[in-house]
Amino acid sequence: MFPPLCNLRRRLLASTPILLPPPLHRLSTTTSTPAIRAPHTPVAVLWDLAASRPPSKLPLYDSAVRLHLAASSFGRLRLSVAFLHPCHRLPDPDPSTEATNLCRVCGRRFRARDALLRHFETIHTREHAKRLERIESSRGDRRVRLAASLSLKLSKYAKAARELTAGVDSRSPADELRRAGIHSEISRHPSASLRERAQEVLDEGSVRCLMLVSGKEELAPLLRLAKEKGVRSVVVGGESGVARWADVGFTWAEVIAGKARTAAPSMSGKWRDRDVLKKLEWRYEEDDEEEDVVFEEDGDGDGSEELAGSANGKPWWKLESDGEDSRVDG
């Protein structure tokens, strides 16, 4: 008797290996897009605060930070200077706004500064003290890992506390710019100081991208000089027409909205491709050592008589080999 077919089918199914689909994390690694290479071009930022002011609704510190983010998208930030007039002061806060005081830790807004200080002292200061106690009570590798995981929160708290302890009554923009990482210089003529510093930067050749934050038409010759030297130029706030002399121009609204930061990598890629094509471009260079051919004319004739009387009086169409053959036959 043969065994029933159902038992044979069960044995075949049991012996067949089950192929499981690959895990999802492996598939995601193969289909992930390659990372965009960050540009390493040295960038210099020169800002004339009197000629190009950011929107008054946004604090000067926030505008300066977003300007730095846009500049760092073009390359490595090497120099950042703002030129101020001695009489320049920050605008008074608008009382019609609902919230003028922002907590840099949690992002909450307060109408009164006292409420912000009370909120910061009650919540964030206690949380910061608890984090420090956790780090101090830990030992060995656990302490190192805990300090590394909490480093971002600790630095964020320290930055917010430093901002709150800064001078509140001071209306000078130098403090706000210094906290944003921009060196400020006091000058009676900010536009002239900016042109002098830009000229020094171009003569040194230490940067390959120059960002000018100004709207003065006097910068047009400077932008043409930068193009001759192969330095890329970016103008911010040049709505009056100076931006047409630069390689690319942005308004303050585009910088604050983040559009300049988004467009910077693609512009840098186009500039690199243009430089490569320019190096590969073939140019015709005339050889200076080429000798000039001079035709000498003897007499007024066209040279036919001399050609006819050459070769020992023989006609021009008769070859010398014909004469030699005739001698051999004779």
mmCIF file of C-alpha atoms in Angstrom:
data_model
loop_
_atom_site.group_PDB
_atom_site.id
_atom_site.type_symbol
_atom_site.label_atom_id
_atom_site.label_comp_id
_atom_site.label_asym_id
_atom_site.label_seq_id
_atom_site.Cartn_x
_atom_site.Cartn_y
_atom_site.Cartn_z
ATOM 1 C CA MET A 1 0.000 0.000 0.000
ATOM 2 C CA PHE A 2 1.279 3.465 -0.883
ATOM 3 C CA PRO A 3 1.108 6.250 1.713
ATOM 4 C CA PRO A 4 -1.599 8.831 1.121
ATOM 5 C CA LEU A 5 -0.696 11.918 -0.922
ATOM 6 C CA CYS A 6 -1.570 14.300 1.879
ATOM 7 C CA ASN A 7 1.276 12.967 4.047
ATOM 8 C CA LEU A 8 3.728 13.323 1.150
ATOM 9 C CA ARG A 9 2.645 16.927 0.596
ATOM 10 C CA ARG A 10 3.193 17.719 4.264
ATOM 11 C CA ARG A 11 6.723 16.293 4.122
ATOM 12 C CA LEU A 12 7.569 18.349 1.047
ATOM 13 C CA LEU A 13 6.302 21.553 2.650
ATOM 14 C CA ALA A 14 8.250 20.864 5.843
ATOM 15 C CA SER A 15 11.498 20.199 3.958
ATOM 16 C CA THR A 16 11.198 23.339 1.795
ATOM 17 C CA PRO A 17 13.177 26.273 3.318
ATOM 18 C CA ILE A 18 11.185 29.418 4.002
ATOM 19 C CA LEU A 19 12.756 32.532 2.422
ATOM 20 C CA LEU A 20 12.115 35.622 4.535
ATOM 21 C CA PRO A 21 12.259 39.118 3.016
ATOM 22 C CA PRO A 22 15.333 41.180 3.912
ATOM 23 C CA PRO A 23 14.953 43.570 6.828
ATOM 24 C CA LEU A 24 13.767 47.063 6.122
ATOM 25 C CA HIS A 25 16.892 48.784 7.453
ATOM 26 C CA ARG A 26 19.007 47.025 4.803
ATOM 27 C CA LEU A 27 16.729 48.136 2.018
ATOM 28 C CA SER A 28 16.791 51.706 3.234
ATOM 29 C CA THR A 29 20.590 51.846 3.127
ATOM 30 C CA THR A 30 20.745 50.809 -0.521
ATOM 31 C CA THR A 31 18.091 53.271 -1.690
ATOM 32 C CA SER A 32 19.283 56.243 0.315
ATOM 33 C CA THR A 33 20.457 59.247 -1.661
ATOM 34 C CA PRO A 34 24.129 60.204 -1.418
ATOM 35 C CA ALA A 35 24.996 63.022 0.949
ATOM 36 C CA ILE A 36 25.700 66.415 -0.554
ATOM 37 C CA ARG A 37 29.305 67.484 -0.116
ATOM 38 C CA ALA A 38 29.641 70.665 1.882
ATOM 39 C CA PRO A 39 31.586 73.403 0.073
ATOM 40 C CA HIS A 40 34.949 74.412 1.569
ATOM 41 C CA THR A 41 35.280 77.761 -0.196
ATOM 42 C CA PRO A 42 36.526 80.514 2.176
ATOM 43 C CA VAL A 43 33.832 83.174 2.550
ATOM 44 C CA ALA A 44 34.035 86.753 3.866
ATOM 45 C CA VAL A 45 30.966 88.719 5.051
ATOM 46 C CA LEU A 46 31.122 92.537 5.113
ATOM 47 C CA TRP A 47 28.027 94.312 6.412
ATOM 48 C CA ASP A 48 27.187 98.013 6.239
ATOM 49 C CA LEU A 49 24.493 98.246 8.880
ATOM 50 C CA ALA A 50 23.576 101.823 7.971
ATOM 51 C CA ALA A 51 22.977 101.015 4.274
ATOM 52 C CA SER A 52 21.254 97.639 4.687
ATOM 53 C CA ARG A 53 19.155 97.106 7.787
ATOM 54 C CA PRO A 54 17.213 93.904 8.436
ATOM 55 C CA PRO A 55 13.458 94.018 9.082
ATOM 56 C CA SER A 56 12.644 95.734 12.363
ATOM 57 C CA LYS A 57 10.097 93.071 13.351
ATOM 58 C CA LEU A 58 12.902 90.555 13.883
ATOM 59 C CA PRO A 59 15.608 91.068 16.528
ATOM 60 C CA LEU A 60 19.031 91.971 15.213
ATOM 61 C CA TYR A 61 20.523 88.849 16.789
ATOM 62 C CA ASP A 62 18.181 86.545 14.867
ATOM 63 C CA SER A 63 18.844 88.386 11.594
ATOM 64 C CA ALA A 64 22.605 88.121 12.093
ATOM 65 C CA VAL A 65 22.381 84.396 12.857
ATOM 66 C CA ARG A 66 20.337 83.721 9.716
ATOM 67 C CA LEU A 67 22.772 85.795 7.682
ATOM 68 C CA HIS A 68 25.613 83.626 9.004
ATOM 69 C CA LEU A 69 23.692 80.472 8.128
ATOM 70 C CA ALA A 70 23.221 81.708 4.551
ATOM 71 C CA ALA A 71 26.926 82.638 4.254
ATOM 72 C CA SER A 72 28.118 79.311 5.669
ATOM 73 C CA SER A 73 26.061 77.519 2.996
ATOM 74 C CA PHE A 74 28.383 78.989 0.335
ATOM 75 C CA GLY A 75 31.522 77.747 2.110
ATOM 76 C CA ARG A 76 33.656 78.029 5.213
ATOM 77 C CA LEU A 77 33.149 81.347 7.005
ATOM 78 C CA ARG A 78 36.532 83.038 7.343
ATOM 79 C CA LEU A 79 35.736 86.693 8.075
ATOM 80 C CA SER A 80 32.614 88.476 9.323
ATOM 81 C CA VAL A 81 32.682 92.214 10.023
ATOM 82 C CA ALA A 82 29.884 94.766 10.475
ATOM 83 C CA PHE A 83 30.530 98.518 10.174
ATOM 84 C CA LEU A 84 28.485 100.755 12.489
ATOM 85 C CA HIS A 85 28.026 104.472 12.870
ATOM 86 C CA PRO A 86 28.604 105.787 16.425
ATOM 87 C CA CYS A 87 25.054 107.164 16.566
ATOM 88 C CA HIS A 88 23.416 103.943 15.400
ATOM 89 C CA ARG A 89 20.955 102.479 17.919
ATOM 90 C CA LEU A 90 18.593 99.563 17.878
ATOM 91 C CA PRO A 91 14.940 100.371 17.203
ATOM 92 C CA ASP A 92 12.621 100.350 20.172
ATOM 93 C CA PRO A 93 10.451 97.245 20.475
ATOM 94 C CA ASP A 94 6.974 97.553 19.021
ATOM 95 C CA PRO A 95 4.448 97.598 21.912
ATOM 96 C CA SER A 96 1.659 96.372 19.614
ATOM 97 C CA THR A 97 3.228 92.945 19.228
ATOM 98 C CA GLU A 98 1.730 90.244 21.363
ATOM 99 C CA ALA A 99 5.013 88.772 22.550
ATOM 100 C CA THR A 100 8.420 90.420 22.476
ATOM 101 C CA ASN A 101 10.349 88.185 24.882
ATOM 102 C CA LEU A 102 11.320 84.737 23.648
ATOM 103 C CA CYS A 103 12.691 81.887 25.732
ATOM 104 C CA ARG A 104 15.672 80.466 23.847
ATOM 105 C CA VAL A 105 15.344 77.069 25.547
ATOM 106 C CA CYS A 106 11.728 76.065 24.956
ATOM 107 C CA GLY A 107 10.587 78.730 22.471
ATOM 108 C CA ARG A 108 7.791 80.119 24.634
ATOM 109 C CA ARG A 109 6.972 83.849 24.311
ATOM 110 C CA PHE A 110 6.141 86.315 27.077
ATOM 111 C CA ARG A 111 4.830 89.851 27.008
ATOM 112 C CA ALA A 112 6.811 91.017 30.031
ATOM 113 C CA ARG A 113 10.488 90.381 30.640
ATOM 114 C CA ASP A 114 9.855 89.685 34.311
ATOM 115 C CA ALA A 115 7.602 86.780 33.355
ATOM 116 C CA LEU A 116 10.350 85.413 31.123
ATOM 117 C CA LEU A 117 12.935 85.632 33.917
ATOM 118 C CA ARG A 118 10.573 83.959 36.378
ATOM 119 C CA HIS A 119 9.826 81.172 33.899
ATOM 120 C CA PHE A 120 13.515 80.650 33.149
ATOM 121 C CA GLU A 121 14.487 80.555 36.837
ATOM 122 C CA THR A 122 11.640 78.276 37.876
ATOM 123 C CA ILE A 123 11.837 75.645 35.130
ATOM 124 C CA HIS A 124 15.046 75.696 33.125
ATOM 125 C CA THR A 125 17.440 76.554 35.940
ATOM 126 C CA ARG A 126 16.168 73.651 38.035
ATOM 127 C CA GLU A 127 16.385 71.273 35.078
ATOM 128 C CA HIS A 128 19.940 72.410 34.448
ATOM 129 C CA ALA A 129 20.886 71.792 38.099
ATOM 130 C CA LYS A 130 19.400 68.273 37.950
ATOM 131 C CA ARG A 131 21.416 67.444 34.832
ATOM 132 C CA LEU A 132 24.631 68.594 36.478
ATOM 133 C CA GLU A 133 23.866 66.465 39.542
ATOM 134 C CA ARG A 134 23.303 63.394 37.358
ATOM 135 C CA ILE A 135 26.649 63.921 35.658
ATOM 136 C CA GLU A 136 28.475 64.470 38.958
ATOM 137 C CA SER A 137 26.969 61.340 40.530
ATOM 138 C CA SER A 138 27.974 59.108 37.617
ATOM 139 C CA ARG A 139 31.340 57.394 37.301
ATOM 140 C CA GLY A 140 33.434 55.846 34.558
ATOM 141 C CA ASP A 141 32.058 55.229 31.107
ATOM 142 C CA ARG A 142 28.520 56.013 32.197
ATOM 143 C CA ARG A 143 29.543 59.549 33.100
ATOM 144 C CA VAL A 144 31.190 60.072 29.719
ATOM 145 C CA ARG A 145 28.131 58.803 27.836
ATOM 146 C CA LEU A 146 25.764 60.885 29.963
ATOM 147 C CA ALA A 147 27.808 64.057 29.475
ATOM 148 C CA ALA A 148 27.882 63.480 25.715
ATOM 149 C CA SER A 149 24.118 62.945 25.546
ATOM 150 C CA LEU A 150 23.367 66.076 27.607
ATOM 151 C CA SER A 151 25.968 68.347 26.016
ATOM 152 C CA LEU A 152 23.488 69.899 23.560
ATOM 153 C CA LYS A 153 21.001 70.802 26.308
ATOM 154 C CA LEU A 154 23.754 72.186 28.530
ATOM 155 C CA SER A 155 25.131 74.409 25.775
ATOM 156 C CA LYS A 156 21.625 75.590 24.868
ATOM 157 C CA TYR A 157 20.937 76.574 28.480
ATOM 158 C CA ALA A 158 24.294 78.381 28.786
ATOM 159 C CA LYS A 159 23.623 80.346 25.603
ATOM 160 C CA ALA A 160 20.126 81.360 26.737
ATOM 161 C CA ALA A 161 21.379 82.356 30.198
ATOM 162 C CA ARG A 162 24.143 84.463 28.653
ATOM 163 C CA GLU A 163 21.566 86.236 26.517
ATOM 164 C CA LEU A 164 19.347 87.001 29.515
ATOM 165 C CA THR A 165 22.226 88.320 31.600
ATOM 166 C CA ALA A 166 23.346 90.661 28.787
ATOM 167 C CA GLY A 167 22.623 94.358 29.059
ATOM 168 C CA VAL A 168 18.967 94.957 28.476
ATOM 169 C CA ASP A 169 18.965 98.745 28.548
ATOM 170 C CA SER A 170 21.805 99.028 26.080
ATOM 171 C CA ARG A 171 20.489 99.999 22.660
ATOM 172 C CA SER A 172 23.823 99.578 20.855
ATOM 173 C CA PRO A 173 23.802 96.835 18.194
ATOM 174 C CA ALA A 174 27.439 95.886 18.932
ATOM 175 C CA ASP A 175 26.400 93.513 21.743
ATOM 176 C CA GLU A 176 23.811 91.767 19.589
ATOM 177 C CA LEU A 177 26.288 91.336 16.744
ATOM 178 C CA ARG A 178 29.001 90.069 19.084
ATOM 179 C CA ARG A 179 26.682 87.387 20.461
ATOM 180 C CA ALA A 180 25.932 86.308 16.879
ATOM 181 C CA GLY A 181 29.657 85.946 16.122
ATOM 182 C CA ILE A 182 30.084 89.129 14.028
ATOM 183 C CA HIS A 183 32.933 91.518 14.755
ATOM 184 C CA SER A 184 31.743 95.154 14.818
ATOM 185 C CA GLU A 185 33.777 98.216 13.894
ATOM 186 C CA ILE A 186 32.731 101.797 14.686
ATOM 187 C CA SER A 187 33.266 104.200 11.797
ATOM 188 C CA ARG A 188 32.084 107.676 10.854
ATOM 189 C CA HIS A 189 31.822 106.534 7.226
ATOM 190 C CA PRO A 190 30.712 102.877 7.226
ATOM 191 C CA SER A 191 30.433 102.641 3.429
ATOM 192 C CA ALA A 192 33.997 103.854 2.877
ATOM 193 C CA SER A 193 35.299 101.479 5.568
ATOM 194 C CA LEU A 194 33.501 98.573 3.906
ATOM 195 C CA ARG A 195 35.048 99.380 0.522
ATOM 196 C CA GLU A 196 38.535 99.628 2.028
ATOM 197 C CA ARG A 197 38.209 96.294 3.830
ATOM 198 C CA ALA A 198 36.798 94.619 0.714
ATOM 199 C CA GLN A 199 39.723 95.974 -1.316
ATOM 200 C CA GLU A 200 42.164 94.534 1.243
ATOM 201 C CA VAL A 201 40.432 91.144 1.137
ATOM 202 C CA LEU A 202 40.578 91.037 -2.674
ATOM 203 C CA ASP A 203 44.250 92.059 -2.723
ATOM 204 C CA GLU A 204 45.169 89.382 -0.177
ATOM 205 C CA GLY A 205 43.369 86.665 -2.127
ATOM 206 C CA SER A 206 42.434 84.828 1.075
ATOM 207 C CA VAL A 207 38.760 84.278 0.140
ATOM 208 C CA ARG A 208 37.016 82.947 -2.949
ATOM 209 C CA CYS A 209 33.507 84.205 -2.125
ATOM 210 C CA LEU A 210 32.676 87.741 -0.968
ATOM 211 C CA MET A 211 29.285 88.523 0.574
ATOM 212 C CA LEU A 212 28.465 92.227 0.739
ATOM 213 C CA VAL A 213 25.462 93.287 2.814
ATOM 214 C CA SER A 214 24.775 96.729 1.440
ATOM 215 C CA GLY A 215 22.616 98.583 -1.053
ATOM 216 C CA LYS A 216 25.056 101.272 -2.172
ATOM 217 C CA GLU A 217 25.604 101.749 -5.899
ATOM 218 C CA GLU A 218 29.229 102.661 -5.131
ATOM 219 C CA LEU A 219 30.052 98.960 -4.791
ATOM 220 C CA ALA A 220 29.659 98.300 -8.538
ATOM 221 C CA PRO A 221 33.386 98.851 -9.378
ATOM 222 C CA LEU A 222 34.327 96.618 -6.462
ATOM 223 C CA LEU A 223 32.082 93.827 -7.741
ATOM 224 C CA ARG A 224 33.589 94.104 -11.224
ATOM 225 C CA LEU A 225 37.070 93.831 -9.708
ATOM 226 C CA ALA A 226 36.011 90.712 -7.803
ATOM 227 C CA LYS A 227 34.779 89.137 -11.045
ATOM 228 C CA GLU A 228 38.107 89.900 -12.748
ATOM 229 C CA LYS A 229 40.006 88.230 -9.900
ATOM 230 C CA GLY A 230 37.780 85.128 -10.044
ATOM 231 C CA VAL A 231 36.102 85.792 -6.666
ATOM 232 C CA ARG A 232 32.399 84.981 -6.441
ATOM 233 C CA SER A 233 30.238 87.830 -5.151
ATOM 234 C CA VAL A 234 26.954 87.704 -3.253
ATOM 235 C CA VAL A 235 24.914 90.818 -2.423
ATOM 236 C CA VAL A 236 22.274 90.907 0.320
ATOM 237 C CA GLY A 237 19.849 93.800 0.561
ATOM 238 C CA GLY A 238 20.777 95.329 -2.780
ATOM 239 C CA GLU A 239 17.249 95.936 -4.003
ATOM 240 C CA SER A 240 18.322 99.280 -5.527
ATOM 241 C CA GLY A 241 20.199 97.626 -8.407
ATOM 242 C CA VAL A 242 23.703 96.867 -7.153
ATOM 243 C CA ALA A 243 22.843 93.154 -7.124
ATOM 244 C CA ARG A 244 22.953 93.021 -10.933
ATOM 245 C CA TRP A 245 26.743 93.386 -10.800
ATOM 246 C CA ALA A 246 27.102 90.375 -8.491
ATOM 247 C CA ASP A 247 26.963 86.676 -9.308
ATOM 248 C CA VAL A 248 23.851 86.268 -7.165
ATOM 249 C CA GLY A 249 21.724 88.604 -5.061
ATOM 250 C CA PHE A 250 19.219 88.050 -2.247
ATOM 251 C CA THR A 251 16.810 90.245 -0.354
ATOM 252 C CA TRP A 252 16.527 90.283 3.427
ATOM 253 C CA ALA A 253 13.163 88.536 3.153
ATOM 254 C CA GLU A 254 14.802 85.620 1.287
ATOM 255 C CA VAL A 255 17.621 85.401 3.837
ATOM 256 C CA ILE A 256 15.251 85.341 6.808
ATOM 257 C CA ALA A 257 12.899 82.843 5.139
ATOM 258 C CA GLY A 258 15.823 80.478 4.450
ATOM 259 C CA LYS A 259 15.606 80.648 0.656
ATOM 260 C CA ALA A 260 19.184 81.904 0.351
ATOM 261 C CA ARG A 261 20.466 79.023 2.448
ATOM 262 C CA THR A 262 18.549 76.522 0.310
ATOM 263 C CA ALA A 263 19.768 77.967 -3.006
ATOM 264 C CA ALA A 264 23.431 78.250 -1.955
ATOM 265 C CA PRO A 265 24.527 74.605 -2.580
ATOM 266 C CA SER A 266 23.115 74.574 -6.117
ATOM 267 C CA MET A 267 24.777 77.914 -6.910
ATOM 268 C CA SER A 268 28.111 76.644 -5.586
ATOM 269 C CA GLY A 269 27.807 73.545 -7.772
ATOM 270 C CA LYS A 270 27.125 75.663 -10.863
ATOM 271 C CA TRP A 271 30.161 77.823 -10.080
ATOM 272 C CA ARG A 272 32.405 74.769 -9.755
ATOM 273 C CA ASP A 273 31.147 73.327 -13.045
ATOM 274 C CA ARG A 274 31.704 76.681 -14.754
ATOM 275 C CA ASP A 275 35.277 76.832 -13.469
ATOM 276 C CA VAL A 276 35.991 73.319 -14.723
ATOM 277 C CA LEU A 277 34.588 74.108 -18.180
ATOM 278 C CA LYS A 278 36.607 77.302 -18.300
ATOM 279 C CA LYS A 279 39.803 75.361 -17.640
ATOM 280 C CA LEU A 280 38.947 72.861 -20.376
ATOM 281 C CA GLU A 281 38.066 75.547 -22.920
ATOM 282 C CA TRP A 282 40.404 75.599 -25.950
ATOM 283 C CA ARG A 283 41.725 78.957 -27.040
ATOM 284 C CA TYR A 284 43.660 79.795 -30.216
ATOM 285 C CA GLU A 285 46.976 81.449 -29.486
ATOM 286 C CA GLU A 286 48.792 82.911 -32.490
ATOM 287 C CA ASP A 287 52.432 81.840 -32.789
ATOM 288 C CA ASP A 288 54.646 84.902 -32.602
ATOM 289 C CA GLU A 289 57.690 83.033 -33.926
ATOM 290 C CA GLU A 290 56.060 82.285 -37.262
ATOM 291 C CA GLU A 291 58.220 83.611 -40.061
ATOM 292 C CA ASP A 292 56.693 85.842 -42.655
ATOM 293 C CA VAL A 293 57.007 84.573 -46.219
ATOM 294 C CA VAL A 294 58.348 87.240 -48.581
ATOM 295 C CA PHE A 295 58.097 86.814 -52.329
ATOM 296 C CA GLU A 296 60.865 88.534 -54.235
ATOM 297 C CA GLU A 297 60.128 89.886 -57.682
ATOM 298 C CA ASP A 298 62.894 90.184 -60.277
ATOM 299 C CA GLY A 299 61.924 92.516 -63.043
ATOM 300 C CA ASP A 300 58.552 93.107 -64.450
ATOM 301 C CA GLY A 301 58.093 89.637 -65.931
ATOM 302 C CA ASP A 302 55.978 86.942 -64.451
ATOM 303 C CA GLY A 303 58.848 84.339 -64.438
ATOM 304 C CA SER A 304 57.726 82.339 -67.467
ATOM 305 C CA GLU A 305 60.830 83.250 -69.478
ATOM 306 C CA GLU A 306 63.139 82.028 -66.745
ATOM 307 C CA LEU A 307 61.199 78.779 -66.493
ATOM 308 C CA ALA A 308 61.364 78.230 -70.224
ATOM 309 C CA GLY A 309 65.104 78.897 -70.452
ATOM 310 C CA SER A 310 66.046 76.663 -67.535
ATOM 311 C CA ALA A 311 67.383 73.093 -67.647
ATOM 312 C CA ASN A 312 70.198 73.813 -70.192
ATOM 313 C CA GLY A 313 68.011 75.379 -72.828
ATOM 314 C CA LYS A 314 65.534 72.510 -72.915
ATOM 315 C CA PRO A 315 61.798 73.135 -72.945
ATOM 316 C CA TRP A 316 60.179 73.175 -69.571
ATOM 317 C CA TRP A 317 58.115 70.109 -70.404
ATOM 318 C CA LYS A 318 61.167 67.946 -71.267
ATOM 319 C CA LEU A 319 62.801 66.046 -68.390
ATOM 320 C CA GLU A 320 66.488 65.404 -67.865
ATOM 321 C CA SER A 321 65.958 61.634 -67.895
ATOM 322 C CA ASP A 322 64.880 61.845 -71.540
ATOM 323 C CA GLY A 323 68.293 63.155 -72.534
ATOM 324 C CA GLU A 324 70.120 60.441 -70.614
ATOM 325 C CA ASP A 325 68.022 57.706 -72.244
ATOM 326 C CA SER A 326 68.827 59.062 -75.691
ATOM 327 C CA ARG A 327 72.594 58.946 -74.977
ATOM 328 C CA VAL A 328 72.427 55.357 -73.763
ATOM 329 C CA ASP A 329 70.575 54.243 -76.914
ATOM 330 C CA GLY A 330 73.102 55.982 -79.189
#
